[in-house]
Coordinates of C-alpha atoms in Angstrom, one line a residue:
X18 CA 61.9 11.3 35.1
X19 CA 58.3 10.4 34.7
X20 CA 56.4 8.2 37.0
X21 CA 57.0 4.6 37.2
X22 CA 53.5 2.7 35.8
X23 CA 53.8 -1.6 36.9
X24 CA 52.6 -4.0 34.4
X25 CA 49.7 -4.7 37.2
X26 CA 48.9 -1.4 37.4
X27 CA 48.2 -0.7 33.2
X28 CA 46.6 -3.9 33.7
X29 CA 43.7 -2.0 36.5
X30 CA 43.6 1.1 34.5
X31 CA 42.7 -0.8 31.3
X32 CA 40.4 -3.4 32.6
X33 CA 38.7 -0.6 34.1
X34 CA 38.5 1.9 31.4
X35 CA 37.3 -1.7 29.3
X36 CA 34.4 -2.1 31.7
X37 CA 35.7 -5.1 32.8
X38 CA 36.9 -4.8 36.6
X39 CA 32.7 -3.8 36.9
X40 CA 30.0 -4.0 35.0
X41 CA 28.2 -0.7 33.6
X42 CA 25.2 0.8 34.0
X43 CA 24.8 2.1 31.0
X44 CA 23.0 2.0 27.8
X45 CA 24.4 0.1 24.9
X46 CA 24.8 2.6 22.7
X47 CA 26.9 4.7 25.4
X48 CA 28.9 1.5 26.3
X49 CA 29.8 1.0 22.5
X50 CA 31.1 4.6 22.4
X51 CA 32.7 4.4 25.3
X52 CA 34.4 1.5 23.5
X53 CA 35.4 3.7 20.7
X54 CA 34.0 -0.2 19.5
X55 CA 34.5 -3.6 19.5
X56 CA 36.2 -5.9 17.0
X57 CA 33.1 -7.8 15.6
X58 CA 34.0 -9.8 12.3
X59 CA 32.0 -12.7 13.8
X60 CA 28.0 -12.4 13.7
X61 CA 27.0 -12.6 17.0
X62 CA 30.1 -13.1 19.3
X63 CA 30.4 -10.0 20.2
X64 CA 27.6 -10.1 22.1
X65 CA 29.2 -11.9 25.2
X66 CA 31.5 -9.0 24.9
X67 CA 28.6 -6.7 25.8
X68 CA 27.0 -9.1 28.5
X69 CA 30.8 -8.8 30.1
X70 CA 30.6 -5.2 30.1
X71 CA 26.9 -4.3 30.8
X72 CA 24.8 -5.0 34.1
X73 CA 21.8 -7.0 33.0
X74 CA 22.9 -6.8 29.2
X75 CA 19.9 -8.0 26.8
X76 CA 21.1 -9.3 23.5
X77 CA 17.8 -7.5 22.2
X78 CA 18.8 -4.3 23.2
X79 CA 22.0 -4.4 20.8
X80 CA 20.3 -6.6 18.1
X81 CA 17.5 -3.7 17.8
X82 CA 20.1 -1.1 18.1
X83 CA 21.6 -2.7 14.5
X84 CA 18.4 -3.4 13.3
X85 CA 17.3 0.5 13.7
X86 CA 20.6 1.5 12.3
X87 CA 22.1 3.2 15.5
X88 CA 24.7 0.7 15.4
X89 CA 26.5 -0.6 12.1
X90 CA 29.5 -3.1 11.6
X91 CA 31.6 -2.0 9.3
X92 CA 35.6 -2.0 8.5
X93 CA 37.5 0.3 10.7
X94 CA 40.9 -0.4 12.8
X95 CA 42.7 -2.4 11.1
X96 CA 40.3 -3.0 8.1
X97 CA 38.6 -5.4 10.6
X98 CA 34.6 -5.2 10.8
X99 CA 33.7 -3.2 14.4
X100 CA 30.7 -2.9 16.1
X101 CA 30.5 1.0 16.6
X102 CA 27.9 3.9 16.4
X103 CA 26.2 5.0 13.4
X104 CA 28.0 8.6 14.5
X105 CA 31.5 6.8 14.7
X106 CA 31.4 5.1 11.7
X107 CA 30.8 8.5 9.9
X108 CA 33.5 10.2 11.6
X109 CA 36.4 7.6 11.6
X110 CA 35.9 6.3 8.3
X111 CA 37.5 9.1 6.6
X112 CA 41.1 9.2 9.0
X113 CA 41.1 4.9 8.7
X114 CA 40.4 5.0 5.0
X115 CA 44.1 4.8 4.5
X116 CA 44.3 1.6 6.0
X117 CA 41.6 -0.1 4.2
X118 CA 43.5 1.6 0.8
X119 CA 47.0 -0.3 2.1
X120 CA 45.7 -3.5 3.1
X121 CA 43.8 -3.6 -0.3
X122 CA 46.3 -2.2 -2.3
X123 CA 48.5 -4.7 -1.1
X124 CA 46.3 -7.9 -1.7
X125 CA 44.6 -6.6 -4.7
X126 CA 46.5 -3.6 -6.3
X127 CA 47.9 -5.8 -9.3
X128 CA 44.6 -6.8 -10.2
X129 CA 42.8 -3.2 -10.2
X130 CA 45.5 -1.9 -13.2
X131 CA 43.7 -0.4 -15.4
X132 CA 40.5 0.5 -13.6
X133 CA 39.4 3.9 -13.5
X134 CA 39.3 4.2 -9.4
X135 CA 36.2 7.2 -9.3
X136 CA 34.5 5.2 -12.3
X137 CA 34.7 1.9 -9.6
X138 CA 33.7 3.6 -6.7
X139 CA 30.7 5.7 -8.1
X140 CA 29.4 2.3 -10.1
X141 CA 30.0 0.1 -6.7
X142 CA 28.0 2.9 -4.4
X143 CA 25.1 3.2 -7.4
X144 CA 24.9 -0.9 -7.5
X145 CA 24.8 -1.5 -3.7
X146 CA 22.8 1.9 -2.6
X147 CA 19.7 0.1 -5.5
X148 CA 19.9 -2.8 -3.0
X149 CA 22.5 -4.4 -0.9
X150 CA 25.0 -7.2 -1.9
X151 CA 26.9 -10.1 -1.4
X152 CA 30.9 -9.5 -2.7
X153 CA 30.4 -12.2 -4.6
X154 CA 27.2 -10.5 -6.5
X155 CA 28.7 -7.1 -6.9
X156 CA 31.5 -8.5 -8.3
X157 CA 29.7 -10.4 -10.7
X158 CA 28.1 -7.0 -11.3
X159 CA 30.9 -5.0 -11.9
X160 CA 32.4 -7.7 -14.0
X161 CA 30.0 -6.6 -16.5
X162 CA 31.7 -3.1 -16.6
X163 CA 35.4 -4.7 -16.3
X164 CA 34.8 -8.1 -18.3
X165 CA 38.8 -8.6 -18.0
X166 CA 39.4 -8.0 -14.2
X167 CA 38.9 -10.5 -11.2
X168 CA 36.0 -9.8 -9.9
X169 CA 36.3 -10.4 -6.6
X170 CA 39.8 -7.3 -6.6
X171 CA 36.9 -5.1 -8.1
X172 CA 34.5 -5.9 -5.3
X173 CA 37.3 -5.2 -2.7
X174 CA 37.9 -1.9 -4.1
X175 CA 34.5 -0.8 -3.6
X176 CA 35.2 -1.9 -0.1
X177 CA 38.5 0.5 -0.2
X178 CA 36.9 3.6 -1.7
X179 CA 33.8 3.3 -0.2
X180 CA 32.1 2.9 3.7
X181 CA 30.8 -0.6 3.6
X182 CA 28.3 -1.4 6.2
X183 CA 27.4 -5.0 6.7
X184 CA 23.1 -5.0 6.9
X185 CA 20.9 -6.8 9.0
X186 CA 19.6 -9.6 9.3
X187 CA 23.6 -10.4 9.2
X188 CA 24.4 -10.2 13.2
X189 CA 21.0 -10.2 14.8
X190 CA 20.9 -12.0 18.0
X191 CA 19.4 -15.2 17.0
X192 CA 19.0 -15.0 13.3
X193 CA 21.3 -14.8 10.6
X194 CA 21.5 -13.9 6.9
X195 CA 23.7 -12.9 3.8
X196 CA 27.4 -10.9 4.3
X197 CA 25.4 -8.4 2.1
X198 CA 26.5 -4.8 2.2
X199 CA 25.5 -0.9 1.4
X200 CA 27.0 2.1 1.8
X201 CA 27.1 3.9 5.0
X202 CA 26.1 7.3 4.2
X203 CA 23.0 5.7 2.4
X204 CA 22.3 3.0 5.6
X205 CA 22.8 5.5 8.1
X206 CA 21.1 9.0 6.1
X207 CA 22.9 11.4 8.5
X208 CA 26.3 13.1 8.3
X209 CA 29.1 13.4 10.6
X210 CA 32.4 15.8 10.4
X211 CA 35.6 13.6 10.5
X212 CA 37.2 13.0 13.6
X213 CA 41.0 13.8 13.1
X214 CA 44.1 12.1 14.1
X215 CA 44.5 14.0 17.8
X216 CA 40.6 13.2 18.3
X217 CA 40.7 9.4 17.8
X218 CA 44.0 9.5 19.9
X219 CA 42.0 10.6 22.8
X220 CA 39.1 8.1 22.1
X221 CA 41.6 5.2 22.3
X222 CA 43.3 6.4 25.8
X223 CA 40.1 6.8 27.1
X224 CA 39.4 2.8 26.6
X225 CA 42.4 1.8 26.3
X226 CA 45.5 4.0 27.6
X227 CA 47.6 4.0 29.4
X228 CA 49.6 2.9 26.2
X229 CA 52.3 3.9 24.0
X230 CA 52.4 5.3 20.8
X231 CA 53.1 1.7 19.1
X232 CA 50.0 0.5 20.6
X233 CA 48.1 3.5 19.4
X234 CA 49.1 2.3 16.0
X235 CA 48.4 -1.2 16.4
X236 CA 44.6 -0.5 17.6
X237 CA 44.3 2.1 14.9
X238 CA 46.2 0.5 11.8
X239 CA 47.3 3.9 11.2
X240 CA 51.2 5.4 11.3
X241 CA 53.5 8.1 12.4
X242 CA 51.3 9.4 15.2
X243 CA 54.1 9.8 17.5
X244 CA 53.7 14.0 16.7
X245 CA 50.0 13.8 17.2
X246 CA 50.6 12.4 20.3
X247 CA 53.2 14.7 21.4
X248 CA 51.0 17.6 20.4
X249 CA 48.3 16.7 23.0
X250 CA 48.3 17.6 26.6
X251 CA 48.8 14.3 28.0
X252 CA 50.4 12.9 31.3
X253 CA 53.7 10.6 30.9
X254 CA 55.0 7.3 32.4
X255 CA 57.7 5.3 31.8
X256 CA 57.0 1.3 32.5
X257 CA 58.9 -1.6 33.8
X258 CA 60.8 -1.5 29.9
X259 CA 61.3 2.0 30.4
X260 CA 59.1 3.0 27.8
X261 CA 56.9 6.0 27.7
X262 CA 53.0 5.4 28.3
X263 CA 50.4 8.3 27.6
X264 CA 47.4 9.4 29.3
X265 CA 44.6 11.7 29.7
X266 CA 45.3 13.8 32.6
X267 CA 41.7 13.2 34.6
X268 CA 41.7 9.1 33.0
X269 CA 40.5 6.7 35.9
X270 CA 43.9 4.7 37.3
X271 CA 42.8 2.8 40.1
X272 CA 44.8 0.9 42.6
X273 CA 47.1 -2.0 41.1
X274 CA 45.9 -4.1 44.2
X275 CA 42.3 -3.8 43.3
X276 CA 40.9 -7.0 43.0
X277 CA 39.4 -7.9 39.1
X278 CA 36.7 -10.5 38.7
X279 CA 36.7 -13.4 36.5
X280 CA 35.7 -12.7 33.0
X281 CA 35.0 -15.3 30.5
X282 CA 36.4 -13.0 26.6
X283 CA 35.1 -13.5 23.3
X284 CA 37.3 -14.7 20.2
X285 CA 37.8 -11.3 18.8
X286 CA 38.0 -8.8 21.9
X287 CA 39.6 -5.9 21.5
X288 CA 41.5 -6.5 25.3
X289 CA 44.0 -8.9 23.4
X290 CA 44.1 -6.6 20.1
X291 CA 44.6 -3.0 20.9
X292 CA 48.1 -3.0 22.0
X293 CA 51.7 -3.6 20.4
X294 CA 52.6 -5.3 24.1
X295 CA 49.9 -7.4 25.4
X296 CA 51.6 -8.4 28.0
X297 CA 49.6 -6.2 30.3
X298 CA 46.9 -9.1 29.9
X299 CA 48.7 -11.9 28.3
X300 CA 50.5 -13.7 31.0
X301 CA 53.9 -15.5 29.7
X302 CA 52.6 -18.5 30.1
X303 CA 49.4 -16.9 28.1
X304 CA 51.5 -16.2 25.1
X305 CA 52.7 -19.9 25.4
X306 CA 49.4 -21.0 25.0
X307 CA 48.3 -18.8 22.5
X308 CA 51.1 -20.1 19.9
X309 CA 49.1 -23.1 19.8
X310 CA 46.4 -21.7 17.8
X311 CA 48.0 -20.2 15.1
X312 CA 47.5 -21.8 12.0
X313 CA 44.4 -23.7 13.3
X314 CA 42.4 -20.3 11.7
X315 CA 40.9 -20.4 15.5
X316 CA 41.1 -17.1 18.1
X317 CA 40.1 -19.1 21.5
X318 CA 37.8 -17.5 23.9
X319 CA 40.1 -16.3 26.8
X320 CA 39.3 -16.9 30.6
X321 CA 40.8 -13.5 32.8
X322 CA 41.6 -14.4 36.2
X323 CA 42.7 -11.8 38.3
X324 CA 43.0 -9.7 34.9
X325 CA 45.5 -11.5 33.3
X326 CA 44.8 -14.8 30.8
X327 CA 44.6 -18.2 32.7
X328 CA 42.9 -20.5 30.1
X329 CA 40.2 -20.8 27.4
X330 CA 36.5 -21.8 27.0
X331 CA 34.1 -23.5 24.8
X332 CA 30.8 -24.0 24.6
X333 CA 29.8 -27.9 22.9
X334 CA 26.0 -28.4 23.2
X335 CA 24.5 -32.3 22.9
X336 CA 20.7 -33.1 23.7
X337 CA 19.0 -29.9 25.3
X338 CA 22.3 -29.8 27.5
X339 CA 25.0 -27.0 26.7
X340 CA 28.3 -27.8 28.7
X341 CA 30.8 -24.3 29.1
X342 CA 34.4 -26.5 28.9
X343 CA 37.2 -24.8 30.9
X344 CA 40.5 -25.2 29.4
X345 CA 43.6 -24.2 32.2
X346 CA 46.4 -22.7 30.8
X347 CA 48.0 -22.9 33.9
X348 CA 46.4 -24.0 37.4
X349 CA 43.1 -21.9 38.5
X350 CA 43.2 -21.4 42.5
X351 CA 39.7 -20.7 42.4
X352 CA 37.3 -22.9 39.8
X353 CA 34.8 -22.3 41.3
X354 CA 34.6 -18.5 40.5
X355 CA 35.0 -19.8 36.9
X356 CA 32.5 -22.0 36.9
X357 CA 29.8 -19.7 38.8
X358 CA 30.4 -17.0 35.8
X359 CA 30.2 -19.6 33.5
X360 CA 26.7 -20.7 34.5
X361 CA 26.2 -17.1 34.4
X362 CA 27.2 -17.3 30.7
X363 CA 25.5 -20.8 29.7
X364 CA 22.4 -18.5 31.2
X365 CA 22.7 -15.8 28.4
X366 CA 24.0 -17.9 25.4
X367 CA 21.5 -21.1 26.2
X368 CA 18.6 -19.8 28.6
X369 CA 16.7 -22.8 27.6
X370 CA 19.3 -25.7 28.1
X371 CA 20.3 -27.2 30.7
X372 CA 23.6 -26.5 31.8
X373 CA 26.7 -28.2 32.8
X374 CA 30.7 -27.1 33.4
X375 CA 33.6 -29.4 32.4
X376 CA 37.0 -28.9 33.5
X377 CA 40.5 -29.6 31.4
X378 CA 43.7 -29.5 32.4
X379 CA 44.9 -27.8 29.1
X380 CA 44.5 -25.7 26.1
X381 CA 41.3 -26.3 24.0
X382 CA 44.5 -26.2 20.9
X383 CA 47.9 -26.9 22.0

């Protein structure tokens, strides 16, 4: 039978692997990579999830990394813009294609009858490699070609058949600009073989594992990887549910009874995304919480204590004073350790304000 794995114990080993029980010191670029990426729809969120990660992060360092083109955001897992290399974008765009092609089929197929799918792909690529564009202005564009199709569906499947990147000034620390796009081969002017299915298996355990192959799938967006997973030379558990968790055999699982510092999470981090059971961070009374913000169109900002979720935070700024709000999901022993990293963070997000720290006794949504 294979080795019993505890809920507190994938909890370490993730964390860990996550850069999260310590900081790293480490290059962005190497920390991003390490990442296989981070979810980054959001401009300049994201960010804090570096500063979580990286000993004496500078938002400069990453903003320059995207302006020189080392670092793109573009749709990956899930269809979902990520922050990840210029060299990972190149080799995972291929193997995720398919699920850009069935989240766009899905929304948009109707609309593209009729289209000539090469024809739309080599006109969208010529249009956006001339200059980059809004969706809304390479639809307009491609309108003139399709004069009887939505625009905006023809716009999407550019997005399908082609690597989108998302250009700067769009996500620069500190500035902002137009959700404009290009095409990453054009952006990016290198090439990259294409990872396959076994290879971005074994860049997922290694940031995420130990994990099933259901959470594989959710990270990924892709299916039936339960053979490419069974074809690698991987260890095995069985958790508390009895079901098998995969490894690499030299992966880093360090003590369940290793203490984990408080971490104040972005909106979109990958921690709370990556796995069909999220219980290995989500606490139940966590998941309580959590149904309380959908529908509001709002991912709160999630407060780890001792690894696992214990409330939310927001940031509301008034006069030259930013205030970091703690929202307890359930009672916090030790506020104080919140409230010292949350200086911490009023210190990167609002070096020049002066800073304050206001406590609640509930959800920021409920």
């Amino acid at each position: 039978m294979d080795p019993l794995i505890t809920r507190r114990a994938l909890n370490r080993a993730t964390l860990d692997r996550q850069f999260l029980l310590r900081r790293a010191d480490l290059p962005v670029l190497d920390v991003v990579e390490r990442l296989a990426g981070l979810q980054a729809q959001t401009p300049h969120t994201w960010y804090t999830g570096l500063w979580n990660r990286i000993e004496g992060f500078k938002a400069a360092d990453a903003s320059e990394l995207l302006e020189n083109r080392q670092v793109v955001r573009v749709a990956l897992q899930r269809s979902t813009i990520h922050l990840v290399s210029g060299r990972d974008c190149l080799a995972m765009r291929p193997l995720l294609q398919v699920v850009t092609e069935r989240s766009t089929k899905g929304a948009f197929g109707r609309r593209l009858e009729g289209v000539d799918l090469d024809e739309l792909a080599a006109l969208g690529r010529s249009l956006l490699e001339e200059r980059p564009m809004t969706f809304a202005e390479l639809g307009r564009a491609l309108g003139e070609h399709w004069p009887s199709h939505d625009p905006h569906a023809l716009g999407q499947g550019v997005r399908w058949l082609v690597s989108l990147v998302q250009v700067p000034p769009r996500g620069l620390w500190g500035r902002s600009g137009p959700v404009a796009h290009t095409s990453a081969e054009s952006w990016l002017g290198v090439e990259a073989p294409p990872m396959t299915a076994a290879e971005l298996v074994v860049r997922y355990l290694a940031a995420f594992g130990p994990a099933t192959v259901r959470d594989v799938q959710t990270w990924s967006g892709l299916t039936r990887l339960a053979e490419v997973v069974e074809g690698l030379e991987l260890v095995r558990f069985r958790d508390e549910d009895g079901r098998t968790h995969y490894d690499l055999p030299d992966a880093s699982r360090p003590s369940a009874e290793i203490s984990a510092p408080v971490r104040l999470m972005y909106d979109f981090d990958n921690l709370f995304l990556s796995h069909a059971d999220r219980s290995r961070v989500i606490s139940e009374t966590g998941a309580t919480a959590l149904r309380g913000f959908m529908g509001t169109n709002v991912m709160p900002r999630i407060i780890l204590v001792d690894g696992f979720t214990a409330g939310d935070w927001t940031v509301t700024r008034a006069k030259g004073t930013s205030t970091l709000n703690i929202h307890q999901w359930e009672p916090i022993a030790d506020l104080d350790a919140v409230a010292e990293e949350g200086t911490r963070l009023l210190e990167f997000l609002a070096p020049r304000d002066k800073h304050e720290i206001a406590v609640f006794g509930h959800p920021s949504r409920s």
